[in-house]
Amino acid sequence: MENILYINSVSDYCKLRNYEVLHPLVCIVDFDKVSKEHYSPGSYNAFHYKCYAVFLKDTKGCKLRYGGKPYDYDEGTLVFMAPNQTVELGGYEPDYVPKGYALLFHPDLLLRTDLGNKILSYGFFSYLSNESLHLSTRERQIILSLFEKIQFELEQNLDKHSKKLIVSNIELFLNYCDRFYDRQFITREVANQGILEKFETELNTFFSSDAPETVGIPSVAYFADKFHLSPNYFGDVIKKETGKSAQEYIQNKIIDVAKNKLFIPDKSINEIAFELGFKYPQHFIRLFKNRVGHTPNAFRSLN
């Protein structure tokens, strides 16, 4: 990828859009207030962010890509960027006029705050752009009302309450996004069930082959890549469908396969461990005991 523009601070983005900097660590950009000559990124074909960025995209005409994947919706979407992520610009249509909003906040804003301690729990910051959040009309109104509250605080004289109120409203915004993503998982229930069925098939194929001996214990990312999904999004789909994390689901499959192998005469515990992808048998024994309540040898004897 060539010609990457690095957005190292909130001020960098404001300067790019010729937008007034009201706070060095947080801003909300209303694209209706950006002059036309500052729409285009010039010679750059990608932005790399060093801060958190959330875009409410209300218009078609500029195709965004992340990780080589396009949006699944073009307008009325929220897309989230975490520090050190890069978004590619696929090109502008003639007479393109952006509409929507951008919320940017630097990690330093979250220092010594509750949100700073839990920001990593918002998995959607690691979703791919094609897994972005599509908003209903009512949801969009709620998001805009929260942006308005943040903007109100940015326009006040800074005092001892400013940071607390700004961060609290950002946290409330993120919590609503969590709720809206839950709704989106429900509306995509049929597609998500298809992912679960394919996941089960992939697990069966993996453990019935020699793959564990070469690949080792498969990670969540290993299977997510097969479905062209981000690990976080894939993990959330499995969690919503099964109540278990994708990692737990993989481990349950390992235990099921292990139990069957334990009834094969003359197969040692070490052999079973290696066939399941464990580098060290003691790791297999520990997992099995934690899940089953007995060591593999004790389980074999009991049964």
Coordinates of N, CA and C in Angstrom, one line a residue, residues 15-231:
K15 N -7.1 19.4 11.2 CA -6.3 20.2 10.2 C -6.6 19.7 8.8
L16 N -6.7 18.4 8.6 CA -6.9 17.8 7.3 C -8.2 18.3 6.7
R17 N -9.2 18.5 7.6 CA -10.6 18.9 7.2 C -10.8 20.4 7.4
N18 N -9.7 21.1 7.8 CA -9.8 22.5 8.0 C -10.9 22.8 9.1
Y19 N -10.9 22.1 10.1 CA -11.9 22.1 11.1 C -11.3 22.7 12.4
E20 N -12.1 23.5 13.1 CA -11.6 24.1 14.4 C -11.3 23.0 15.4
V21 N -10.1 23.2 16.1 CA -9.8 22.3 17.2 C -10.3 22.9 18.5
L22 N -11.3 22.2 19.1 CA -11.9 22.7 20.3 C -11.2 22.0 21.5
H23 N -10.7 20.8 21.3 CA -10.1 20.0 22.4 C -9.0 19.2 21.7
P24 N -7.8 19.2 22.3 CA -6.6 18.5 21.7 C -6.8 16.9 21.7
L25 N -7.8 16.4 22.5 CA -7.9 14.9 22.6 C -9.2 14.4 22.0
V26 N -10.1 15.2 21.6 CA -11.4 14.7 21.1 C -12.0 15.7 20.2
C27 N -12.7 15.2 19.2 CA -13.4 16.1 18.3 C -14.6 15.4 17.6
I28 N -15.6 16.2 17.2 CA -16.6 15.7 16.4 C -16.7 16.5 15.1
V29 N -16.5 15.9 14.0 CA -16.5 16.6 12.7 C -17.9 16.4 12.0
D30 N -18.6 17.5 11.7 CA -19.8 17.4 10.9 C -19.4 17.8 9.5
F31 N -19.5 16.8 8.6 CA -19.0 17.0 7.2 C -19.8 18.0 6.4
D32 N -21.0 18.4 6.9 CA -21.8 19.5 6.3 C -21.1 20.8 6.4
K33 N -20.1 20.8 7.4 CA -19.4 22.1 7.7 C -18.0 22.1 7.2
V34 N -17.7 21.0 6.4 CA -16.3 20.9 5.8 C -16.4 21.5 4.4
S35 N -15.5 22.4 4.1 CA -15.5 23.0 2.8 C -15.1 22.0 1.7
K36 N -15.6 22.2 0.5 CA -15.5 21.3 -0.6 C -14.0 21.0 -0.9
E37 N -13.1 22.0 -0.8 CA -11.7 21.7 -1.1 C -11.0 20.8 -0.1
H38 N -11.7 20.6 1.0 CA -11.0 19.7 2.0 C -11.7 18.3 2.1
Y39 N -12.5 18.0 1.1 CA -13.1 16.6 1.0 C -12.1 15.6 0.6
S40 N -11.4 15.9 -0.4 CA -10.5 14.9 -1.0 C -9.2 14.7 -0.2
P41 N -8.8 13.4 -0.1 CA -7.5 13.2 0.6 C -6.3 13.5 -0.2
G42 N -6.5 14.1 -1.4 CA -5.3 14.4 -2.2 C -4.7 13.1 -2.8
S43 N -3.4 13.0 -2.7 CA -2.6 11.9 -3.3 C -2.7 10.7 -2.4
Y44 N -3.2 10.8 -1.2 CA -3.2 9.6 -0.2 C -4.3 8.6 -0.6
N45 N -4.0 7.3 -0.4 CA -5.0 6.3 -0.7 C -5.4 5.5 0.5
A46 N -4.8 5.9 1.7 CA -5.1 5.2 3.0 C -4.8 6.1 4.1
F47 N -5.6 6.0 5.2 CA -5.3 6.7 6.5 C -4.9 5.7 7.5
H48 N -3.9 6.0 8.3 CA -3.5 5.2 9.4 C -3.7 6.0 10.7
Y49 N -4.6 5.5 11.6 CA -5.0 6.2 12.8 C -4.2 5.8 14.0
K50 N -3.8 6.8 14.8 CA -3.1 6.6 16.1 C -4.1 6.9 17.2
C51 N -5.4 7.1 16.9 CA -6.4 7.4 17.9 C -7.6 6.6 17.5
Y52 N -8.6 6.6 18.4 CA -9.9 6.0 18.1 C -10.7 6.9 17.2
A53 N -11.3 6.2 16.2 CA -12.1 7.0 15.2 C -13.4 6.2 14.9
V54 N -14.5 7.0 14.9 CA -15.8 6.4 14.6 C -16.5 7.3 13.5
F55 N -16.9 6.6 12.4 CA -17.5 7.4 11.3 C -18.9 7.0 11.1
L56 N -19.8 8.0 11.1 CA -21.2 7.8 10.7 C -21.3 8.2 9.3
K57 N -21.4 7.2 8.4 CA -21.4 7.4 6.9 C -22.8 7.5 6.4
D58 N -23.1 8.7 5.9 CA -24.5 8.9 5.4 C -24.6 9.1 3.9
T59 N -23.6 8.8 3.2 CA -23.7 9.0 1.8 C -22.9 8.0 1.0
K60 N -23.3 7.7 -0.3 CA -22.5 6.9 -1.1 C -21.5 7.7 -1.9
G61 N -20.6 7.0 -2.6 CA -19.7 7.8 -3.5 C -18.3 7.6 -3.1
C62 N -18.0 7.2 -1.9 CA -16.6 7.0 -1.5 C -16.6 5.6 -0.9
K63 N -15.9 4.6 -1.5 CA -15.8 3.3 -1.1 C -14.6 3.1 -0.1
L64 N -15.0 2.6 1.1 CA -13.9 2.4 2.1 C -13.7 0.9 2.2
R65 N -12.4 0.6 2.4 CA -12.0 -0.8 2.6 C -11.1 -1.0 3.8
Y66 N -11.2 -2.1 4.5 CA -10.4 -2.3 5.6 C -10.0 -3.8 5.6
G67 N -8.7 -4.1 5.6 CA -8.3 -5.5 5.5 C -8.6 -6.1 4.2
G68 N -8.7 -5.2 3.1 CA -9.1 -5.8 1.8 C -10.5 -6.0 1.6
K69 N -11.4 -5.7 2.6 CA -12.8 -6.1 2.4 C -13.6 -4.8 2.4
P70 N -14.7 -4.7 1.6 CA -15.6 -3.5 1.5 C -16.6 -3.5 2.6
Y71 N -17.3 -2.4 2.7 CA -18.5 -2.4 3.6 C -19.6 -3.3 3.2
D72 N -20.4 -3.8 4.1 CA -21.6 -4.5 3.7 C -22.7 -3.6 3.5
Y73 N -22.6 -2.3 3.9 CA -23.6 -1.3 3.7 C -22.8 0.0 3.3
D74 N -23.4 0.8 2.4 CA -22.7 2.0 2.0 C -23.1 3.3 2.7
E75 N -24.3 3.3 3.3 CA -24.8 4.5 3.9 C -25.6 4.1 5.2
G76 N -25.6 5.1 6.1 CA -26.3 4.9 7.4 C -25.6 3.8 8.2
T77 N -24.2 3.9 8.2 CA -23.5 2.9 8.9 C -22.5 3.6 9.9
L78 N -22.1 2.9 10.9 CA -21.1 3.3 11.8 C -19.9 2.3 11.6
V79 N -18.7 2.9 11.4 CA -17.5 2.0 11.3 C -16.5 2.5 12.4
F80 N -15.9 1.6 13.0 CA -15.0 1.9 14.2 C -13.6 1.6 13.8
M81 N -12.7 2.5 14.2 CA -11.3 2.3 14.0 C -10.6 2.4 15.4
A82 N -9.7 1.5 15.7 CA -8.9 1.6 16.9 C -7.5 2.1 16.5
P83 N -6.7 2.5 17.5 CA -5.3 3.0 17.2 C -4.5 1.9 16.5
N84 N -3.7 2.4 15.5 CA -2.8 1.5 14.7 C -3.6 0.7 13.7
Q85 N -4.8 1.1 13.3 CA -5.4 0.5 12.2 C -5.4 1.4 10.9
T86 N -5.5 0.8 9.8 CA -5.4 1.5 8.5 C -6.7 1.3 7.7
V87 N -7.2 2.3 7.2 CA -8.4 2.3 6.3 C -8.0 2.7 4.9
E88 N -8.4 1.9 3.9 CA -8.0 2.2 2.5 C -9.2 3.0 1.9
L89 N -8.8 3.9 1.0 CA -9.8 4.7 0.3 C -9.9 4.1 -1.2
G90 N -11.0 3.6 -1.5 CA -11.1 2.9 -2.8 C -11.4 3.8 -4.0
G91 N -11.7 5.1 -3.8 CA -11.9 6.0 -4.9 C -13.2 6.8 -4.7
Y92 N -13.2 8.0 -5.3 CA -14.3 8.9 -5.2 C -15.1 9.0 -6.5
E93 N -16.4 9.0 -6.4 CA -17.2 9.3 -7.6 C -17.2 10.8 -7.9
P94 N -17.5 11.1 -9.2 CA -17.5 12.6 -9.6 C -18.5 13.3 -8.7
D95 N -18.1 14.5 -8.3 CA -19.0 15.4 -7.5 C -19.4 14.8 -6.1
Y96 N -18.5 13.9 -5.6 CA -18.7 13.3 -4.3 C -18.7 14.4 -3.2
V97 N -19.8 14.3 -2.4 CA -19.9 15.2 -1.2 C -20.2 14.3 0.0
P98 N -19.2 14.3 0.9 CA -19.4 13.4 2.1 C -20.5 14.0 3.0
K99 N -21.2 13.1 3.6 CA -22.2 13.5 4.6 C -22.1 12.5 5.8
G100 N -22.3 13.1 7.0 CA -22.2 12.3 8.2 C -21.3 13.0 9.2
Y101 N -20.7 12.2 10.1 CA -20.0 12.7 11.2 C -18.8 11.8 11.5
A102 N -17.8 12.4 12.1 CA -16.6 11.6 12.6 C -16.4 12.0 14.0
L103 N -16.2 11.0 14.9 CA -15.9 11.2 16.3 C -14.5 10.6 16.4
L104 N -13.5 11.4 16.9 CA -12.2 10.9 17.1 C -11.8 11.3 18.6
F105 N -11.2 10.3 19.2 CA -10.6 10.6 20.6 C -9.3 9.9 20.8
H106 N -8.4 10.5 21.4 CA -7.1 10.0 21.6 C -7.1 9.1 22.9
P107 N -6.3 8.0 22.9 CA -6.2 7.2 24.1 C -5.9 7.9 25.3
D108 N -5.1 9.0 25.2 CA -4.8 9.8 26.4 C -6.0 10.4 27.1
L109 N -7.1 10.6 26.4 CA -8.3 11.1 27.0 C -8.8 10.1 28.0
L110 N -8.6 8.9 27.8 CA -9.1 7.8 28.7 C -8.3 7.5 29.9
L111 N -7.1 8.1 30.0 CA -6.2 7.8 31.1 C -6.9 8.1 32.5
R112 N -6.8 7.1 33.4 CA -7.4 7.3 34.7 C -8.9 7.4 34.7
T113 N -9.6 6.7 33.8 CA -11.0 6.7 33.7 C -11.5 5.3 33.6
D114 N -12.8 5.1 34.0 CA -13.3 3.7 33.9 C -13.4 3.2 32.5
L115 N -13.7 4.1 31.6 CA -13.7 3.8 30.2 C -12.4 3.3 29.7
G116 N -11.3 3.9 30.2 CA -10.0 3.5 29.8 C -9.7 2.0 30.2
N117 N -10.3 1.6 31.3 CA -10.1 0.2 31.8 C -10.9 -0.8 31.0
K118 N -12.0 -0.3 30.4 CA -12.9 -1.3 29.7 C -12.9 -1.1 28.2
I119 N -12.1 -0.2 27.6 CA -12.3 0.1 26.2 C -12.0 -1.1 25.3
L120 N -11.1 -2.0 25.8 CA -10.8 -3.2 25.0 C -12.0 -4.2 25.0
S121 N -13.0 -4.0 25.9 CA -14.1 -4.9 25.9 C -15.1 -4.6 24.7
Y122 N -14.9 -3.5 24.1 CA -15.8 -3.2 22.9 C -15.1 -3.8 21.7
G123 N -15.5 -5.0 21.4 CA -14.8 -5.8 20.4 C -15.0 -5.2 19.0
F124 N -16.1 -4.4 18.8 CA -16.3 -3.9 17.4 C -15.2 -3.0 16.9
F125 N -14.3 -2.5 17.8 CA -13.2 -1.7 17.3 C -12.3 -2.5 16.5
S126 N -12.4 -3.9 16.6 CA -11.5 -4.8 15.8 C -12.3 -5.5 14.7
Y127 N -13.6 -5.1 14.5 CA -14.3 -5.7 13.4 C -13.8 -5.1 12.1
L128 N -13.9 -5.9 11.0 CA -13.6 -5.3 9.7 C -14.7 -4.4 9.2
S129 N -14.3 -3.5 8.3 CA -15.3 -2.5 7.8 C -16.6 -3.2 7.2
N130 N -16.4 -4.4 6.6 CA -17.6 -5.0 6.0 C -18.5 -5.6 7.1
E131 N -18.1 -5.5 8.4 CA -18.9 -5.9 9.5 C -19.4 -4.7 10.3
S132 N -19.5 -3.6 9.6 CA -19.9 -2.3 10.3 C -21.3 -2.4 10.7
L133 N -21.7 -1.4 11.6 CA -23.0 -1.3 12.2 C -23.9 -0.5 11.3
H134 N -25.0 -1.2 10.9 CA -26.0 -0.5 10.1 C -27.1 0.0 11.0
L135 N -27.4 1.3 11.0 CA -28.4 1.9 11.9 C -29.8 2.0 11.3
S136 N -30.7 1.8 12.2 CA -32.1 2.1 11.8 C -32.3 3.7 12.0
T137 N -33.4 4.2 11.5 CA -33.6 5.6 11.7 C -33.6 6.1 13.1
R138 N -34.3 5.3 14.0 CA -34.4 5.6 15.4 C -33.0 5.5 16.1
E139 N -32.2 4.5 15.7 CA -30.9 4.3 16.3 C -30.0 5.5 15.9
R140 N -30.1 5.9 14.6 CA -29.3 7.1 14.1 C -29.7 8.3 14.9
Q141 N -30.9 8.5 15.3 CA -31.3 9.7 16.1 C -30.7 9.7 17.4
I142 N -30.6 8.5 18.0 CA -30.0 8.3 19.4 C -28.5 8.7 19.3
I143 N -27.8 8.2 18.2 CA -26.4 8.4 18.0 C -26.1 9.9 17.9
L144 N -27.0 10.6 17.1 CA -26.8 12.0 16.8 C -27.0 12.8 18.1
S145 N -27.9 12.4 18.9 CA -28.2 13.1 20.2 C -27.0 13.0 21.1
L146 N -26.3 11.9 21.1 CA -25.1 11.7 21.9 C -23.9 12.5 21.4
F147 N -23.8 12.5 20.0 CA -22.8 13.4 19.4 C -23.1 14.9 19.8
E148 N -24.3 15.3 19.9 CA -24.7 16.6 20.2 C -24.3 17.0 21.6
K149 N -24.4 16.0 22.5 CA -24.0 16.2 23.9 C -22.5 16.4 24.1
I150 N -21.8 15.6 23.3 CA -20.3 15.7 23.4 C -19.9 17.0 22.8
Q151 N -20.5 17.4 21.7 CA -20.2 18.7 21.0 C -20.5 19.8 21.9
F152 N -21.6 19.7 22.7 CA -22.0 20.8 23.6 C -20.9 21.0 24.6
E153 N -20.3 19.9 25.2 CA -19.3 20.0 26.2 C -18.0 20.6 25.6
L154 N -17.7 20.2 24.3 CA -16.5 20.7 23.7 C -16.6 22.2 23.5
E155 N -17.8 22.8 23.3 CA -17.9 24.2 23.1 C -18.0 25.0 24.4
Q156 N -18.0 24.3 25.5 CA -17.9 25.1 26.8 C -16.5 25.4 27.2
N157 N -16.4 26.3 28.1 CA -15.0 26.5 28.7 C -14.6 25.3 29.5
L158 N -13.4 24.9 29.3 CA -13.0 23.7 30.1 C -13.0 23.9 31.6
D159 N -13.5 23.0 32.3 CA -13.4 23.1 33.8 C -13.2 21.7 34.3
K160 N -13.3 21.5 35.6 CA -12.9 20.2 36.3 C -13.9 19.1 35.9
H161 N -15.1 19.5 35.4 CA -16.1 18.5 35.0 C -16.1 18.1 33.5
S162 N -15.3 18.8 32.7 CA -15.4 18.6 31.3 C -15.0 17.2 30.9
K163 N -13.8 16.8 31.4 CA -13.3 15.4 31.0 C -14.3 14.3 31.4
K164 N -14.8 14.4 32.6 CA -15.7 13.4 33.1 C -17.0 13.3 32.2
L165 N -17.5 14.5 31.9 CA -18.8 14.5 31.1 C -18.5 14.0 29.7
I166 N -17.4 14.5 29.1 CA -17.1 14.0 27.7 C -16.9 12.5 27.7
V167 N -16.1 12.0 28.6 CA -15.8 10.6 28.6 C -17.1 9.8 28.9
S168 N -17.9 10.3 29.8 CA -19.1 9.6 30.1 C -20.1 9.5 28.9
N169 N -20.1 10.5 28.1 CA -21.0 10.5 27.0 C -20.4 9.6 25.9
I170 N -19.1 9.5 25.8 CA -18.5 8.6 24.8 C -18.8 7.2 25.2
E171 N -18.7 6.9 26.5 CA -19.0 5.5 27.1 C -20.4 5.2 26.8
L172 N -21.3 6.1 27.0 CA -22.8 5.9 26.8 C -23.0 5.6 25.3
F173 N -22.3 6.3 24.4 CA -22.4 6.1 23.0 C -21.9 4.7 22.6
L174 N -20.8 4.2 23.2 CA -20.3 2.9 22.9 C -21.2 1.8 23.5
N175 N -21.8 2.1 24.6 CA -22.8 1.1 25.2 C -24.0 1.0 24.3
Y176 N -24.5 2.1 23.7 CA -25.6 2.0 22.7 C -25.2 1.2 21.5
C177 N -23.9 1.4 21.1 CA -23.5 0.7 19.9 C -23.4 -0.8 20.2
D178 N -23.1 -1.2 21.4 CA -23.1 -2.6 21.8 C -24.5 -3.1 21.7
R179 N -25.5 -2.4 22.2 CA -26.9 -2.8 22.1 C -27.3 -3.0 20.6
F180 N -26.9 -2.0 19.8 CA -27.3 -2.0 18.4 C -26.7 -3.2 17.6
Y181 N -25.5 -3.5 18.0 CA -24.8 -4.7 17.4 C -25.6 -6.0 17.8
D182 N -26.0 -6.0 19.0 CA -26.8 -7.2 19.4 C -28.1 -7.3 18.6
R183 N -28.7 -6.2 18.3 CA -29.9 -6.2 17.4 C -29.5 -6.7 16.0
Q184 N -28.3 -6.2 15.5 CA -27.9 -6.6 14.2 C -27.6 -8.1 14.1
F185 N -27.0 -8.7 15.2 CA -26.8 -10.1 15.2 C -28.1 -10.9 15.1
I186 N -29.2 -10.3 15.7 CA -30.5 -11.0 15.6 C -31.0 -10.9 14.2
T187 N -30.9 -9.7 13.5 CA -31.4 -9.6 12.2 C -30.6 -10.4 11.2
R188 N -29.4 -10.8 11.5 CA -28.6 -11.6 10.6 C -28.6 -13.1 11.1
E189 N -29.6 -13.4 11.9 CA -29.6 -14.7 12.5 C -29.4 -15.9 11.6
V190 N -30.1 -15.8 10.4 CA -30.0 -16.9 9.4 C -28.6 -17.1 8.9
A191 N -28.0 -15.9 8.6 CA -26.6 -16.0 8.1 C -25.6 -16.5 9.2
N192 N -25.9 -16.0 10.5 CA -25.0 -16.5 11.6 C -25.2 -17.9 11.9
Q193 N -26.4 -18.5 11.7 CA -26.6 -19.9 11.9 C -25.8 -20.7 10.8
G194 N -25.7 -20.1 9.6 CA -24.9 -20.7 8.6 C -23.4 -20.8 9.0
I195 N -22.9 -19.7 9.6 CA -21.6 -19.7 10.1 C -21.3 -20.7 11.1
L196 N -22.3 -20.9 12.1 CA -22.1 -21.9 13.1 C -22.1 -23.3 12.5
E197 N -22.9 -23.6 11.6 CA -22.9 -24.9 10.9 C -21.6 -25.2 10.2
K198 N -21.1 -24.1 9.5 CA -19.8 -24.3 8.8 C -18.7 -24.4 9.8
F199 N -18.8 -23.8 10.9 CA -17.7 -23.9 11.9 C -17.7 -25.3 12.4
E200 N -18.8 -25.9 12.7 CA -18.9 -27.3 13.2 C -18.3 -28.2 12.1
T201 N -18.6 -28.0 10.9 CA -18.0 -28.8 9.8 C -16.5 -28.7 9.7
E202 N -16.1 -27.4 9.8 CA -14.6 -27.2 9.8 C -13.9 -27.8 10.9
L203 N -14.5 -27.8 12.1 CA -13.9 -28.5 13.3 C -13.8 -30.0 13.1
N204 N -14.9 -30.6 12.6 CA -14.9 -32.0 12.3 C -13.8 -32.4 11.3
T205 N -13.8 -31.6 10.2 CA -12.8 -31.9 9.2 C -11.4 -31.7 9.7
F206 N -11.1 -30.7 10.5 CA -9.8 -30.5 11.1 C -9.3 -31.6 11.9
F207 N -10.2 -32.1 12.9 CA -9.7 -33.1 13.8 C -9.8 -34.5 13.3
S208 N -10.4 -34.7 12.1 CA -10.4 -36.0 11.5 C -9.3 -36.1 10.4
S209 N -8.4 -35.1 10.4 CA -7.3 -35.1 9.4 C -6.0 -35.0 10.2
D210 N -4.9 -34.9 9.5 CA -3.6 -34.8 10.1 C -3.3 -33.3 10.5
A211 N -4.2 -32.4 10.3 CA -3.9 -31.0 10.5 C -3.5 -30.6 11.9
P212 N -4.0 -31.3 12.9 CA -3.6 -30.9 14.3 C -2.1 -31.1 14.5
E213 N -1.5 -32.2 13.9 CA -0.1 -32.5 14.1 C 0.8 -31.5 13.4
T214 N 0.3 -30.8 12.4 CA 1.1 -29.8 11.7 C 0.7 -28.3 12.1
V215 N -0.6 -28.1 12.3 CA -1.0 -26.7 12.6 C -1.0 -26.5 14.1
G216 N -1.2 -27.6 14.9 CA -1.3 -27.4 16.4 C -2.8 -27.2 16.8
I217 N -3.0 -26.7 18.0 CA -4.3 -26.4 18.4 C -4.8 -25.2 17.6
P218 N -5.9 -25.3 16.9 CA -6.4 -24.2 16.1 C -6.9 -23.0 16.9
S219 N -6.6 -21.8 16.5 CA -7.0 -20.6 17.2 C -8.4 -20.2 16.6
V220 N -9.0 -19.2 17.3 CA -10.2 -18.6 16.8 C -9.9 -17.9 15.4
A221 N -8.8 -17.2 15.4 CA -8.4 -16.5 14.1 C -8.2 -17.5 13.0
Y222 N -7.8 -18.7 13.2 CA -7.6 -19.7 12.2 C -9.0 -20.0 11.5
F223 N -10.0 -20.2 12.2 CA -11.3 -20.4 11.7 C -12.0 -19.2 11.1
A224 N -11.8 -18.0 11.8 CA -12.4 -16.8 11.3 C -11.9 -16.5 9.9
D225 N -10.6 -16.7 9.7 CA -10.0 -16.5 8.4 C -10.7 -17.3 7.3
K226 N -11.1 -18.5 7.6 CA -11.8 -19.3 6.6 C -13.1 -18.7 6.2
F227 N -13.7 -18.0 7.1 CA -15.0 -17.4 6.7 C -14.9 -15.9 6.4
H228 N -13.6 -15.4 6.2 CA -13.3 -14.0 5.8 C -14.0 -13.1 6.8
L229 N -13.8 -13.4 8.1 CA -14.3 -12.5 9.2 C -13.2 -12.2 10.1
S230 N -13.4 -11.1 10.8 CA -12.4 -10.7 11.9 C -12.6 -11.7 13.0
P231 N -11.5 -12.0 13.8 CA -11.7 -12.9 14.9 C -12.7 -12.4 15.9

